[in-house]
PDB file of C-alpha atoms in Angstrom:
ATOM      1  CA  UNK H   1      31.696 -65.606 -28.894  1.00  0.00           C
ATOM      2  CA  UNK H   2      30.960 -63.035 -32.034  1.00  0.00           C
ATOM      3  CA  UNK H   3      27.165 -64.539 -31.574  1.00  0.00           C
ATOM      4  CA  UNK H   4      27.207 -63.659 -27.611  1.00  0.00           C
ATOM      5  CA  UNK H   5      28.367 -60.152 -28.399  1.00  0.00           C
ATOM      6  CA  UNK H   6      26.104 -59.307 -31.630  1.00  0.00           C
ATOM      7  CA  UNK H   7      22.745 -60.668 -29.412  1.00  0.00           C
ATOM      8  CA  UNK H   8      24.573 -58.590 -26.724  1.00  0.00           C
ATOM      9  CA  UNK H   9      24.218 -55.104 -28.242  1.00  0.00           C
ATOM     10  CA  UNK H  10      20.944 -56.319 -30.463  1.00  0.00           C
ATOM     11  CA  UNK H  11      19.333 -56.997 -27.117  1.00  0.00           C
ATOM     12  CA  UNK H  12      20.226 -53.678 -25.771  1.00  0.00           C
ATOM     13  CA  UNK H  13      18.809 -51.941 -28.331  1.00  0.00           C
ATOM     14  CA  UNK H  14      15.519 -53.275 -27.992  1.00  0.00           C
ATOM     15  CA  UNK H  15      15.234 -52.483 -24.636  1.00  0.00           C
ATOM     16  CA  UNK H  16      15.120 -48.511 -26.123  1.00  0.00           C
ATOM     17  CA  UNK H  17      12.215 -49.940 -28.245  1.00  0.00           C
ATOM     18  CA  UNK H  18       8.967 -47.975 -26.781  1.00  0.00           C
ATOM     19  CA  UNK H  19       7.121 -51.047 -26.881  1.00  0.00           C
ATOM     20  CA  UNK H  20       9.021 -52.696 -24.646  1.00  0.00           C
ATOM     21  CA  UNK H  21       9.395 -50.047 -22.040  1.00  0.00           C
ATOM     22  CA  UNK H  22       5.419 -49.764 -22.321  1.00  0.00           C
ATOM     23  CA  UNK H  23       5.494 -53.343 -21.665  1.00  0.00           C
ATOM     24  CA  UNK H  24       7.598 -53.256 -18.653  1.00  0.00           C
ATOM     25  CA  UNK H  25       4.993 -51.136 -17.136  1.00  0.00           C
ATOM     26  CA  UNK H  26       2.716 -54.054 -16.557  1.00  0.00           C
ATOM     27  CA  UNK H  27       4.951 -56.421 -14.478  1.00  0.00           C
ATOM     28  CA  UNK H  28       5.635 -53.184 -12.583  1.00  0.00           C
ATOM     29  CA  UNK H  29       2.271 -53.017 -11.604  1.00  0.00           C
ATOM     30  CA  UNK H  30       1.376 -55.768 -11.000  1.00  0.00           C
ATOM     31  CA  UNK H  31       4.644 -56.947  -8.231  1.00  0.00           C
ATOM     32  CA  UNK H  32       4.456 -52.618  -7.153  1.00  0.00           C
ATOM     33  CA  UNK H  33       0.825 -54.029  -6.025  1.00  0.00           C
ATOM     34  CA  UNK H  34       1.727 -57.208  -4.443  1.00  0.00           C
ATOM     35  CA  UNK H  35       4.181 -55.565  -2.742  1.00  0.00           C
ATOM     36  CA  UNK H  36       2.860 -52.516  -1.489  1.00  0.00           C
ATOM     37  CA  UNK H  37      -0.215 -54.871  -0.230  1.00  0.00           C
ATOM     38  CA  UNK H  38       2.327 -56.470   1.684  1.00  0.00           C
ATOM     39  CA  UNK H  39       3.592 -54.049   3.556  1.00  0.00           C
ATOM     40  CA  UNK H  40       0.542 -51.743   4.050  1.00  0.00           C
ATOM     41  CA  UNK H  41      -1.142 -54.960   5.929  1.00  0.00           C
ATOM     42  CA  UNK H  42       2.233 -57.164   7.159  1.00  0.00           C
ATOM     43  CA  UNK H  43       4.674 -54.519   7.472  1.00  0.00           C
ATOM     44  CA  UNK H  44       4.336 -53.954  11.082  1.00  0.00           C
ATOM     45  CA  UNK H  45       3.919 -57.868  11.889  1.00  0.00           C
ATOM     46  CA  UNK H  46       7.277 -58.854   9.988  1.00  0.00           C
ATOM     47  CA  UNK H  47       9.014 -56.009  11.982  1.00  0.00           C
ATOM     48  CA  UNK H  48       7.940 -57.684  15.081  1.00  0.00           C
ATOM     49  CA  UNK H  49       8.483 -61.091  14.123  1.00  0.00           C
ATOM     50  CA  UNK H  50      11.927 -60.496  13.045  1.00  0.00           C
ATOM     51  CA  UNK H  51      12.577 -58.119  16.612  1.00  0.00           C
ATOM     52  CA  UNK H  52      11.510 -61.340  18.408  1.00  0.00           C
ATOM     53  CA  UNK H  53      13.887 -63.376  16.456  1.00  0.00           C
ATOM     54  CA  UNK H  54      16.766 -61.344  16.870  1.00  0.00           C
ATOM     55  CA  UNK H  55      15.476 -60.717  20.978  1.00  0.00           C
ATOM     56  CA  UNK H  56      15.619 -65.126  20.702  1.00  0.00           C
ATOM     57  CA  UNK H  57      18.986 -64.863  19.960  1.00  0.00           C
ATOM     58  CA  UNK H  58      21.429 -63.779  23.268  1.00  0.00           C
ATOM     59  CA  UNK H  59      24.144 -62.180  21.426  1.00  0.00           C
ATOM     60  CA  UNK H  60      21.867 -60.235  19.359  1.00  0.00           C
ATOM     61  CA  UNK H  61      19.763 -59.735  22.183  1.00  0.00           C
ATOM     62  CA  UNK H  62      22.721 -58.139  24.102  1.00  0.00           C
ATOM     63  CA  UNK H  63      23.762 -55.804  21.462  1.00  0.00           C
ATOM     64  CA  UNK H  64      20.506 -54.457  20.987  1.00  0.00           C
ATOM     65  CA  UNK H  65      20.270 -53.857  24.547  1.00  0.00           C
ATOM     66  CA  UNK H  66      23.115 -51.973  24.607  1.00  0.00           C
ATOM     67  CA  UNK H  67      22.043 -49.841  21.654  1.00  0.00           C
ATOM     68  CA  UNK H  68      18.602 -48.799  23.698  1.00  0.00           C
ATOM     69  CA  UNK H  69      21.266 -47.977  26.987  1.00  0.00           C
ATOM     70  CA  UNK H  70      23.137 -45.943  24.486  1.00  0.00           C
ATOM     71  CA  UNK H  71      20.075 -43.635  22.977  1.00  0.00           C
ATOM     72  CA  UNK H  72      20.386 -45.623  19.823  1.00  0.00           C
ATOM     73  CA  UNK H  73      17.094 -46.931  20.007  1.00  0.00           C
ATOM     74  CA  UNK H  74      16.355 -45.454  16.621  1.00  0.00           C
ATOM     75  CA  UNK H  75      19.005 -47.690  14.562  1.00  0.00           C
ATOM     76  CA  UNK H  76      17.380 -50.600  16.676  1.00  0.00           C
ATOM     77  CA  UNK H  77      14.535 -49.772  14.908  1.00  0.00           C
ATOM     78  CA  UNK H  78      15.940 -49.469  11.488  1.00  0.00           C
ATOM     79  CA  UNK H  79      17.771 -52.897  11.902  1.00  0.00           C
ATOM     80  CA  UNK H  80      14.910 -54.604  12.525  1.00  0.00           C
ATOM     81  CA  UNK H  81      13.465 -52.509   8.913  1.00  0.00           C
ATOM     82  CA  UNK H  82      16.577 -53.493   7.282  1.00  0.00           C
ATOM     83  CA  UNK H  83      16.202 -56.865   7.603  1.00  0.00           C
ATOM     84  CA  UNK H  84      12.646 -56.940   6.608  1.00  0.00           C
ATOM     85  CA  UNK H  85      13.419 -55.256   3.585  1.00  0.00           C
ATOM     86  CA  UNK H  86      16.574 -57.927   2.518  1.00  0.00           C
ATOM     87  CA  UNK H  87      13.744 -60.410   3.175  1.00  0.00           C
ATOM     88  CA  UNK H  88      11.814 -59.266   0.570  1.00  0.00           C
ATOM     89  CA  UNK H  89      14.166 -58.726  -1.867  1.00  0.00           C
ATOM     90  CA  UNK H  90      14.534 -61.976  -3.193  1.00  0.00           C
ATOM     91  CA  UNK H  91      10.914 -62.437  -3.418  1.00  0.00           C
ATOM     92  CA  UNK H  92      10.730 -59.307  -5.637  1.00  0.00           C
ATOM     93  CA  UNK H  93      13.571 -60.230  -8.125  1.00  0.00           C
ATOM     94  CA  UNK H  94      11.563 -63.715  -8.121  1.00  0.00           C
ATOM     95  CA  UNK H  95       8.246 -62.634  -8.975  1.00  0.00           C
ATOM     96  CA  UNK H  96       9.767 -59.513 -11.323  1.00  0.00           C
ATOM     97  CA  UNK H  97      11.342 -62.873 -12.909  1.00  0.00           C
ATOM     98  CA  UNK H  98       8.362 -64.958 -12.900  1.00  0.00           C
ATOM     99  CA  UNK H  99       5.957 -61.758 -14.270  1.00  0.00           C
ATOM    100  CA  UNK H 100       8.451 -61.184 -17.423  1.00  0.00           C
ATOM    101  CA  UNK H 101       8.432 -64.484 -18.304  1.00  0.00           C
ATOM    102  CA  UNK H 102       4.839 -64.813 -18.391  1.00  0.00           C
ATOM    103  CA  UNK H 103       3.557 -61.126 -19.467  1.00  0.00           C
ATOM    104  CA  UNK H 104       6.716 -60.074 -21.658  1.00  0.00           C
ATOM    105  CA  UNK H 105       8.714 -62.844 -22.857  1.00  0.00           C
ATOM    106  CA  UNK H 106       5.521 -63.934 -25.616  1.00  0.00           C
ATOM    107  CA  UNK H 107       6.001 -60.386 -26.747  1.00  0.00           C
ATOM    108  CA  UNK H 108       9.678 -59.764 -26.751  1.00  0.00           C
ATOM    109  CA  UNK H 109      10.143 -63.110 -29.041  1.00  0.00           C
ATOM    110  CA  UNK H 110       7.294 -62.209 -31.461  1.00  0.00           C
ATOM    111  CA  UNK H 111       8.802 -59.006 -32.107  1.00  0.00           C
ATOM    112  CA  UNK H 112      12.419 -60.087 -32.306  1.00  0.00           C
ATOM    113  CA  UNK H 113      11.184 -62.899 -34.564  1.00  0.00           C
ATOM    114  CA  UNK H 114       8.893 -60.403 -36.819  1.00  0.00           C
ATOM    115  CA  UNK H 115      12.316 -58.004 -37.326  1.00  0.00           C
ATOM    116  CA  UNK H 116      14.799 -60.063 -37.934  1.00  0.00           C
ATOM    117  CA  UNK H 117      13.720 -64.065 -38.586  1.00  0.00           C
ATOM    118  CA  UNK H 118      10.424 -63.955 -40.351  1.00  0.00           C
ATOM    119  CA  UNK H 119      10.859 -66.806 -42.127  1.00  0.00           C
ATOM    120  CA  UNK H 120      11.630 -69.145 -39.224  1.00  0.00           C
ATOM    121  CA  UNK H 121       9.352 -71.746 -39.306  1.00  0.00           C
ATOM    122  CA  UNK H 122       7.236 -72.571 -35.473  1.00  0.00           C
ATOM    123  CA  UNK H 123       7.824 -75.778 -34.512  1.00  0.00           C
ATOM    124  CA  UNK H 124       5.563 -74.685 -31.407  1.00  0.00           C
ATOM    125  CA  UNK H 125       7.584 -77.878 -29.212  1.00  0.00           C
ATOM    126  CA  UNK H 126       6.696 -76.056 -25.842  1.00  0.00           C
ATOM    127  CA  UNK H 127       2.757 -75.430 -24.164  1.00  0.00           C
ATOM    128  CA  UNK H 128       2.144 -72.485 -22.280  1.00  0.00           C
ATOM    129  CA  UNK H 129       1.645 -75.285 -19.371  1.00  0.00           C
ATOM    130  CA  UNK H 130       4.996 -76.359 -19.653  1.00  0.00           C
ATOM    131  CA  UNK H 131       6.744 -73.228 -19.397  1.00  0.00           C
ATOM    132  CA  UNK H 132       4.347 -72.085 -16.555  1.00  0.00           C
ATOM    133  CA  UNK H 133       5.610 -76.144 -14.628  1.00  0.00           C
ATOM    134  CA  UNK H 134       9.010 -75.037 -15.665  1.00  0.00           C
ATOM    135  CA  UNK H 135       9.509 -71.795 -14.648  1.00  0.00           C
ATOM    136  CA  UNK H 136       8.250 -72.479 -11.292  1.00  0.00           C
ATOM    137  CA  UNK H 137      10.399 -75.117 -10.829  1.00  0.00           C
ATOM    138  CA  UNK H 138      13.439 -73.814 -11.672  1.00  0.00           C
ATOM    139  CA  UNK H 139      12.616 -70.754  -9.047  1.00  0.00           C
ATOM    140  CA  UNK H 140      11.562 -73.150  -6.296  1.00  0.00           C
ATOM    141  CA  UNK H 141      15.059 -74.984  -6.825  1.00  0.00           C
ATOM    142  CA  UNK H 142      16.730 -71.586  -7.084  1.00  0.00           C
ATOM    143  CA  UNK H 143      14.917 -70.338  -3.518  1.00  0.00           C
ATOM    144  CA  UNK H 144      16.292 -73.577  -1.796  1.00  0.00           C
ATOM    145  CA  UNK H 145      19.529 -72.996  -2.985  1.00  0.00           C
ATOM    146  CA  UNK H 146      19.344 -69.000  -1.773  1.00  0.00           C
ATOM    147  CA  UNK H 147      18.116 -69.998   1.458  1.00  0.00           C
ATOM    148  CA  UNK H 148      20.495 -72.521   1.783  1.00  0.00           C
ATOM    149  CA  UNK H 149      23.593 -70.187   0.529  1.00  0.00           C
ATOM    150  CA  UNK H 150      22.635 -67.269   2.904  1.00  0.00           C
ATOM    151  CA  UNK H 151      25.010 -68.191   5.432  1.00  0.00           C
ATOM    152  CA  UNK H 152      27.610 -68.326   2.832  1.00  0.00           C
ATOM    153  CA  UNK H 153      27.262 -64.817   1.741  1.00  0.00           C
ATOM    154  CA  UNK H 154      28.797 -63.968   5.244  1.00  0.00           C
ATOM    155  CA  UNK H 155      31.728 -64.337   3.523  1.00  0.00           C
ATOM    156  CA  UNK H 156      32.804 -61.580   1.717  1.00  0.00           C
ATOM    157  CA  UNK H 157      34.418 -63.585  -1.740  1.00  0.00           C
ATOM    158  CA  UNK H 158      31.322 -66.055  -1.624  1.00  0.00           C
ATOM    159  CA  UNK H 159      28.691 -63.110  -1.530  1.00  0.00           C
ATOM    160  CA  UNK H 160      29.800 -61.721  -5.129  1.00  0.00           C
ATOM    161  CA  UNK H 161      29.780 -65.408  -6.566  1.00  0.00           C
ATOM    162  CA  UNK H 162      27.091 -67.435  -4.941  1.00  0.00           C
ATOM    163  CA  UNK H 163      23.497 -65.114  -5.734  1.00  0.00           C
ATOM    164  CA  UNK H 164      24.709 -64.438  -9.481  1.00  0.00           C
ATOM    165  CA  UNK H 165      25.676 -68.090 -10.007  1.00  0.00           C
ATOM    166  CA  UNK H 166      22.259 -69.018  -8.567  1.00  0.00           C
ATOM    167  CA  UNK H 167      20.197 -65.785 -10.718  1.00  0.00           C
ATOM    168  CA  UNK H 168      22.168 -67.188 -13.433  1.00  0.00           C
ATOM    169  CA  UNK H 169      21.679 -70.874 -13.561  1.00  0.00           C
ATOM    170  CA  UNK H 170      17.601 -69.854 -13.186  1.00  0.00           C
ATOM    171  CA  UNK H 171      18.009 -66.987 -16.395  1.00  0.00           C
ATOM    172  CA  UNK H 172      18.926 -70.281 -18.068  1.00  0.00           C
ATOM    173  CA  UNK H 173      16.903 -72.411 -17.697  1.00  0.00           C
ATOM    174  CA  UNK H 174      13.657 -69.623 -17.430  1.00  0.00           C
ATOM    175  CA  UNK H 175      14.246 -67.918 -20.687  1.00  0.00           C
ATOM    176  CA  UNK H 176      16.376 -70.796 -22.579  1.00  0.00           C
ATOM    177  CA  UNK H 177      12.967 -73.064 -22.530  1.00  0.00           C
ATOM    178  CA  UNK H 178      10.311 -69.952 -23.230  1.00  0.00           C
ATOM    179  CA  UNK H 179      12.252 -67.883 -26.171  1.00  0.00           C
ATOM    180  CA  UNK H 180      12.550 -71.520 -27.528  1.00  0.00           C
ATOM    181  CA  UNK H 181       8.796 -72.667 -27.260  1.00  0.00           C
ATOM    182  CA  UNK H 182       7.033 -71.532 -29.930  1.00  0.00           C
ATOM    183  CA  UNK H 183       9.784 -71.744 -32.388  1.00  0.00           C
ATOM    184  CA  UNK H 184      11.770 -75.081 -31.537  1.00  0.00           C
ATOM    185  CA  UNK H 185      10.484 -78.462 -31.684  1.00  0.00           C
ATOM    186  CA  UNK H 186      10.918 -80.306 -28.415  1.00  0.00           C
ATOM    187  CA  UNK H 187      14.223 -82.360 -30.005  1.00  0.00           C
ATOM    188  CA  UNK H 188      15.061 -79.114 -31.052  1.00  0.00           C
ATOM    189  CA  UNK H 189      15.019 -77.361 -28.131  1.00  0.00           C
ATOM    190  CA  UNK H 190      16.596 -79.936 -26.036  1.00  0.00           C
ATOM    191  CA  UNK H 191      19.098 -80.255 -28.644  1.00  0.00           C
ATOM    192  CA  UNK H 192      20.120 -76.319 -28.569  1.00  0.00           C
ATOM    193  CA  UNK H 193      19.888 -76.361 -25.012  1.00  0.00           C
ATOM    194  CA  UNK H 194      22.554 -79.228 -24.323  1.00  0.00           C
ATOM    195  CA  UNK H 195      24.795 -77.806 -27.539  1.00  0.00           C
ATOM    196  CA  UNK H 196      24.703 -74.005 -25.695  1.00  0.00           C
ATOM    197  CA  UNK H 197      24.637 -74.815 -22.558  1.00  0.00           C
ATOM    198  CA  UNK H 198      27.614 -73.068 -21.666  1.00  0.00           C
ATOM    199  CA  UNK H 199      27.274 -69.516 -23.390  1.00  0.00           C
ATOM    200  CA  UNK H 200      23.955 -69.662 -22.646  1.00  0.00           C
ATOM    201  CA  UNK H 201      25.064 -70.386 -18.748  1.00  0.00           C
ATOM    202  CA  UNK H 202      27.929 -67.474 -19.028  1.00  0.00           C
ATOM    203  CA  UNK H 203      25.021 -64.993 -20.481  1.00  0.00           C
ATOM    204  CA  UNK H 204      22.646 -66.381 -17.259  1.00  0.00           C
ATOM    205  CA  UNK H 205      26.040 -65.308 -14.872  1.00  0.00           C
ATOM    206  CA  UNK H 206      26.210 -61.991 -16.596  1.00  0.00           C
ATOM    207  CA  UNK H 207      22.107 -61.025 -16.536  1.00  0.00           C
ATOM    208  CA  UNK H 208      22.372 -62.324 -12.558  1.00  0.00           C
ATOM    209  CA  UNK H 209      25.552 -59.669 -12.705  1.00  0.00           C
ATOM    210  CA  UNK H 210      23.535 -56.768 -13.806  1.00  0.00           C
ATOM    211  CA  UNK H 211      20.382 -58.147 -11.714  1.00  0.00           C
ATOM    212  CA  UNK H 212      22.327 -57.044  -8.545  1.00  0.00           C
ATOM    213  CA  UNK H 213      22.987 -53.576 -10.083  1.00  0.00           C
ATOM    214  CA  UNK H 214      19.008 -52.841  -8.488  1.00  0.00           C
ATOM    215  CA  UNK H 215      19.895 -53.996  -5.242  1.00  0.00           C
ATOM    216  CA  UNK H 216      22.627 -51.103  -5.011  1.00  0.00           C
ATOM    217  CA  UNK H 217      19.763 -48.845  -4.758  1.00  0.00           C
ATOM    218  CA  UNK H 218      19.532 -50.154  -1.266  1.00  0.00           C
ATOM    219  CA  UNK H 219      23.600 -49.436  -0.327  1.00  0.00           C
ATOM    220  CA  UNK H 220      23.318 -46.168  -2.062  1.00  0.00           C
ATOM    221  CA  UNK H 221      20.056 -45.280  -0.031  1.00  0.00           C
ATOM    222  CA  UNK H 222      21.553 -46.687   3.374  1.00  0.00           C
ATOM    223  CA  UNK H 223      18.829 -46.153   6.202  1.00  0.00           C
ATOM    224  CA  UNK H 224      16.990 -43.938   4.436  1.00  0.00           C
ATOM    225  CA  UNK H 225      15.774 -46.789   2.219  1.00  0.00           C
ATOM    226  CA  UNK H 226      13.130 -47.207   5.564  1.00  0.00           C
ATOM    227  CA  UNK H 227      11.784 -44.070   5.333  1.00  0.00           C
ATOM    228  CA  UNK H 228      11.465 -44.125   1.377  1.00  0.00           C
ATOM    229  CA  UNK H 229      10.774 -48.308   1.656  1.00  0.00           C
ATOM    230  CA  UNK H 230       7.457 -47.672  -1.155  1.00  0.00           C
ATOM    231  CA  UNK H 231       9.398 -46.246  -3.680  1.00  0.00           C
ATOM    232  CA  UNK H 232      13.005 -47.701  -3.181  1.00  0.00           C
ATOM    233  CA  UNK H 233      11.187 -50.561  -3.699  1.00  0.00           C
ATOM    234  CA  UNK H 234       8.872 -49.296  -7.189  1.00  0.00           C
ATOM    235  CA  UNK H 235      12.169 -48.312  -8.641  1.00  0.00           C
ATOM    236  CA  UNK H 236      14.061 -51.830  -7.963  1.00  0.00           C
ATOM    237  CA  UNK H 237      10.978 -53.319  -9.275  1.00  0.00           C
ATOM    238  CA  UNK H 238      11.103 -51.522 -12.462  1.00  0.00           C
ATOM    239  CA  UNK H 239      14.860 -51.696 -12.929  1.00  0.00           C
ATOM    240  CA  UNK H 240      14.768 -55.588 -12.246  1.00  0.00           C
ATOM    241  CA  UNK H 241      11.888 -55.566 -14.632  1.00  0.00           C
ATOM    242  CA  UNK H 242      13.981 -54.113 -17.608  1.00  0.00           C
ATOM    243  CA  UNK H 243      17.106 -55.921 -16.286  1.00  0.00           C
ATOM    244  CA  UNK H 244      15.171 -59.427 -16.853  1.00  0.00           C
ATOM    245  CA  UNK H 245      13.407 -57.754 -20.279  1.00  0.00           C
ATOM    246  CA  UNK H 246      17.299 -57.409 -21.430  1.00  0.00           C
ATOM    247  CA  UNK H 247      17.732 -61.163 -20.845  1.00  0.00           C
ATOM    248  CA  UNK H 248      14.836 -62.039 -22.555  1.00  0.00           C
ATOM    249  CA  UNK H 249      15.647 -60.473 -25.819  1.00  0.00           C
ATOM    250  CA  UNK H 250      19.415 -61.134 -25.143  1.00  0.00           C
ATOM    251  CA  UNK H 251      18.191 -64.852 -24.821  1.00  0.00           C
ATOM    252  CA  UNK H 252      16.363 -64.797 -27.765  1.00  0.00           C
ATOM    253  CA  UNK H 253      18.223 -63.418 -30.748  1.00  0.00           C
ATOM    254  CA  UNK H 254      21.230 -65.733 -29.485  1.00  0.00           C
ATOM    255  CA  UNK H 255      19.045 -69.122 -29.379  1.00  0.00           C
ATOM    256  CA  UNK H 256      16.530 -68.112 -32.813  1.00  0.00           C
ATOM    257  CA  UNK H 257      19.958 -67.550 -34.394  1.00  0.00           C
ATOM    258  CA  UNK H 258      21.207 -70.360 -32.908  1.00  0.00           C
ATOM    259  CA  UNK H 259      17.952 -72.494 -34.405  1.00  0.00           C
ATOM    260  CA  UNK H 260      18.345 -70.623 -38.011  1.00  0.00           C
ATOM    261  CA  UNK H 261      21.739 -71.912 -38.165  1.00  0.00           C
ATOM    262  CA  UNK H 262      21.090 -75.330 -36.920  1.00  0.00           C
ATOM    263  CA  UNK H 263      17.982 -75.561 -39.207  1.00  0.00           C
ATOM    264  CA  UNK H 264      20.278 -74.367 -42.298  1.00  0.00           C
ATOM    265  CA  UNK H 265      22.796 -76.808 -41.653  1.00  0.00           C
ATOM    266  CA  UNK H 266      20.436 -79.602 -41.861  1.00  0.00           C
ATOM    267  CA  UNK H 267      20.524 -80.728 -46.036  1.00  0.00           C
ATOM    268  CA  UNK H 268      23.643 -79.954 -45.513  1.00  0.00           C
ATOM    269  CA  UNK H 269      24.485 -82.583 -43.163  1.00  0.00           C
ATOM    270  CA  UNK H 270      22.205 -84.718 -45.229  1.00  0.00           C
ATOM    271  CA  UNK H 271      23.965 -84.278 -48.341  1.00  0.00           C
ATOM    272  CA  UNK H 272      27.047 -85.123 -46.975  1.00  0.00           C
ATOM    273  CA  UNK H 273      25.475 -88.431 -45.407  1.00  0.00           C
ATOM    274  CA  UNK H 274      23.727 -89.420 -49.021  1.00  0.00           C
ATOM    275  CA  UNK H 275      26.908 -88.942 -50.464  1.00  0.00           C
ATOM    276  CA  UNK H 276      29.181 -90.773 -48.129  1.00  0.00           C
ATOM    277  CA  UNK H 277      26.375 -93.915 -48.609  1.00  0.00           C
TER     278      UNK H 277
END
């Protein structure tokens, strides 16, 4: 517990340190220009894909033509916006994921490993290949389960349980095997991640906890998140980026310690073996 608290606030305060913030600025770019390409050329096309979905459907079809009867034709409109816009959440806290682990976790642990462990020897047990096959594994198994949890979260208990469980479990396994990589042998690693699974599972909960403090933007915003959709959507890029920059240093001053004191207990355990023989 004392070593989930101290990488707690350790983690924090590198997320003041300027040259993190000047790397968040990358990822930022990069998914702010994915996603503003998608809705400068499919905006329109999504809108009408999902109006035709929800004119499919008779109840929905019903309501919304009661809201044209009743001069609401405007909020029909937003709806339909709305929608769109929940859609592409999850793909932006996915790639914001995906574009810290690849342009700003490399960073983050050389610099946490420079300050505080720099004579921790590099095992290097995990290939930039690896954590690429990895990482998008883990979010193509964490997509399957949000798609297939959606209809769950029309319950009110499930919705505050089910997307930071599943955020959570893919924190884990993301940044537990790519703070570990260069650092860890592979027995290592596996070791570390089967001996912490749990902490490292309840700090996974808590980063998918704070990962949904972005999507308030949209609550807070209400319908005017459609009319400000290009830079409600910058800002929860950004914030997820920093949220997921958090986890990564979080992540790894918990599992370097974890290694250093693993790695220092070693002769120890040895001694005690030679003299029990």
């Amino acid at each position: 517990m004392q070593g989930l608290v101290d990488s707690f606030w350790r983690a924090a305060a590198y997320c003041l340190h300027p040259r993190v913030i000047g790397l968040s600025l990358l990822p930022l770019v990069i998914a702010g220009g994915l996603v503003f390409g998608f809705m400068f050329f499919f905006w329109e096309a999504a809108n009408a894909s999902v109006r035709a979905t929800l004119e499919s459907w008779h109840l929905i079809d019903s309501l919304l033509k009661w809201l044209g009867n009743h001069d609401m034709e405007s909020f029909r409109s937003t709806l339909t916006g709305m929608l769109v816009l929940a859609g592409v959440l999850p793909v932006v806290i996915l790639l914001s994921l995906l574009l810290v682990a690849l342009l700003m976790t490399p960073a983050i642990v050389r610099l946490v490993a420079q300050r505080r462990f720099p004579l921790l020897e590099k095992k290097r047990g995990g290939t930039l290949l690896q954590s690429v096959a990895a990482s998008l594994g883990a979010t193509l198994i964490a997509l399957v389960l949000i798609i297939l949890s959606m209809p769950l979260w029309l319950i009110p208990p499930l919705v505050m349980v089910l997307p930071p469980l599943i955020w959570g479990w893919l924190t884990y396994r993301v940044f537990g095997f790519d703070v570990l990589a260069d650092h860890a042998s592979a027995e290592e690693r596996r070791a570390l991640l089967k001996e912490h699974r749990i902490p490292m599972l309840a700090m996974g909960v808590v980063c998918g906890y704070l990962g949904a403090v972005p999507s308030l933007i949209w609550a807070v915003v209400g319908v005017t998140a459609i009319i400000l959709a290009p830079f409600v959507v910058l800002l929860a890029i950004w914030l997820y980026t920093l949220v997921f920059a958090f986890s990564t240093a979080w992540f790894t001053h918990y599992a370097l310690a974890a290694l250093q004191a693993r790695r220092a207990a070693e002769p120890v355990a040895e001694s005690a073996v030679l003299l029990e023989n």
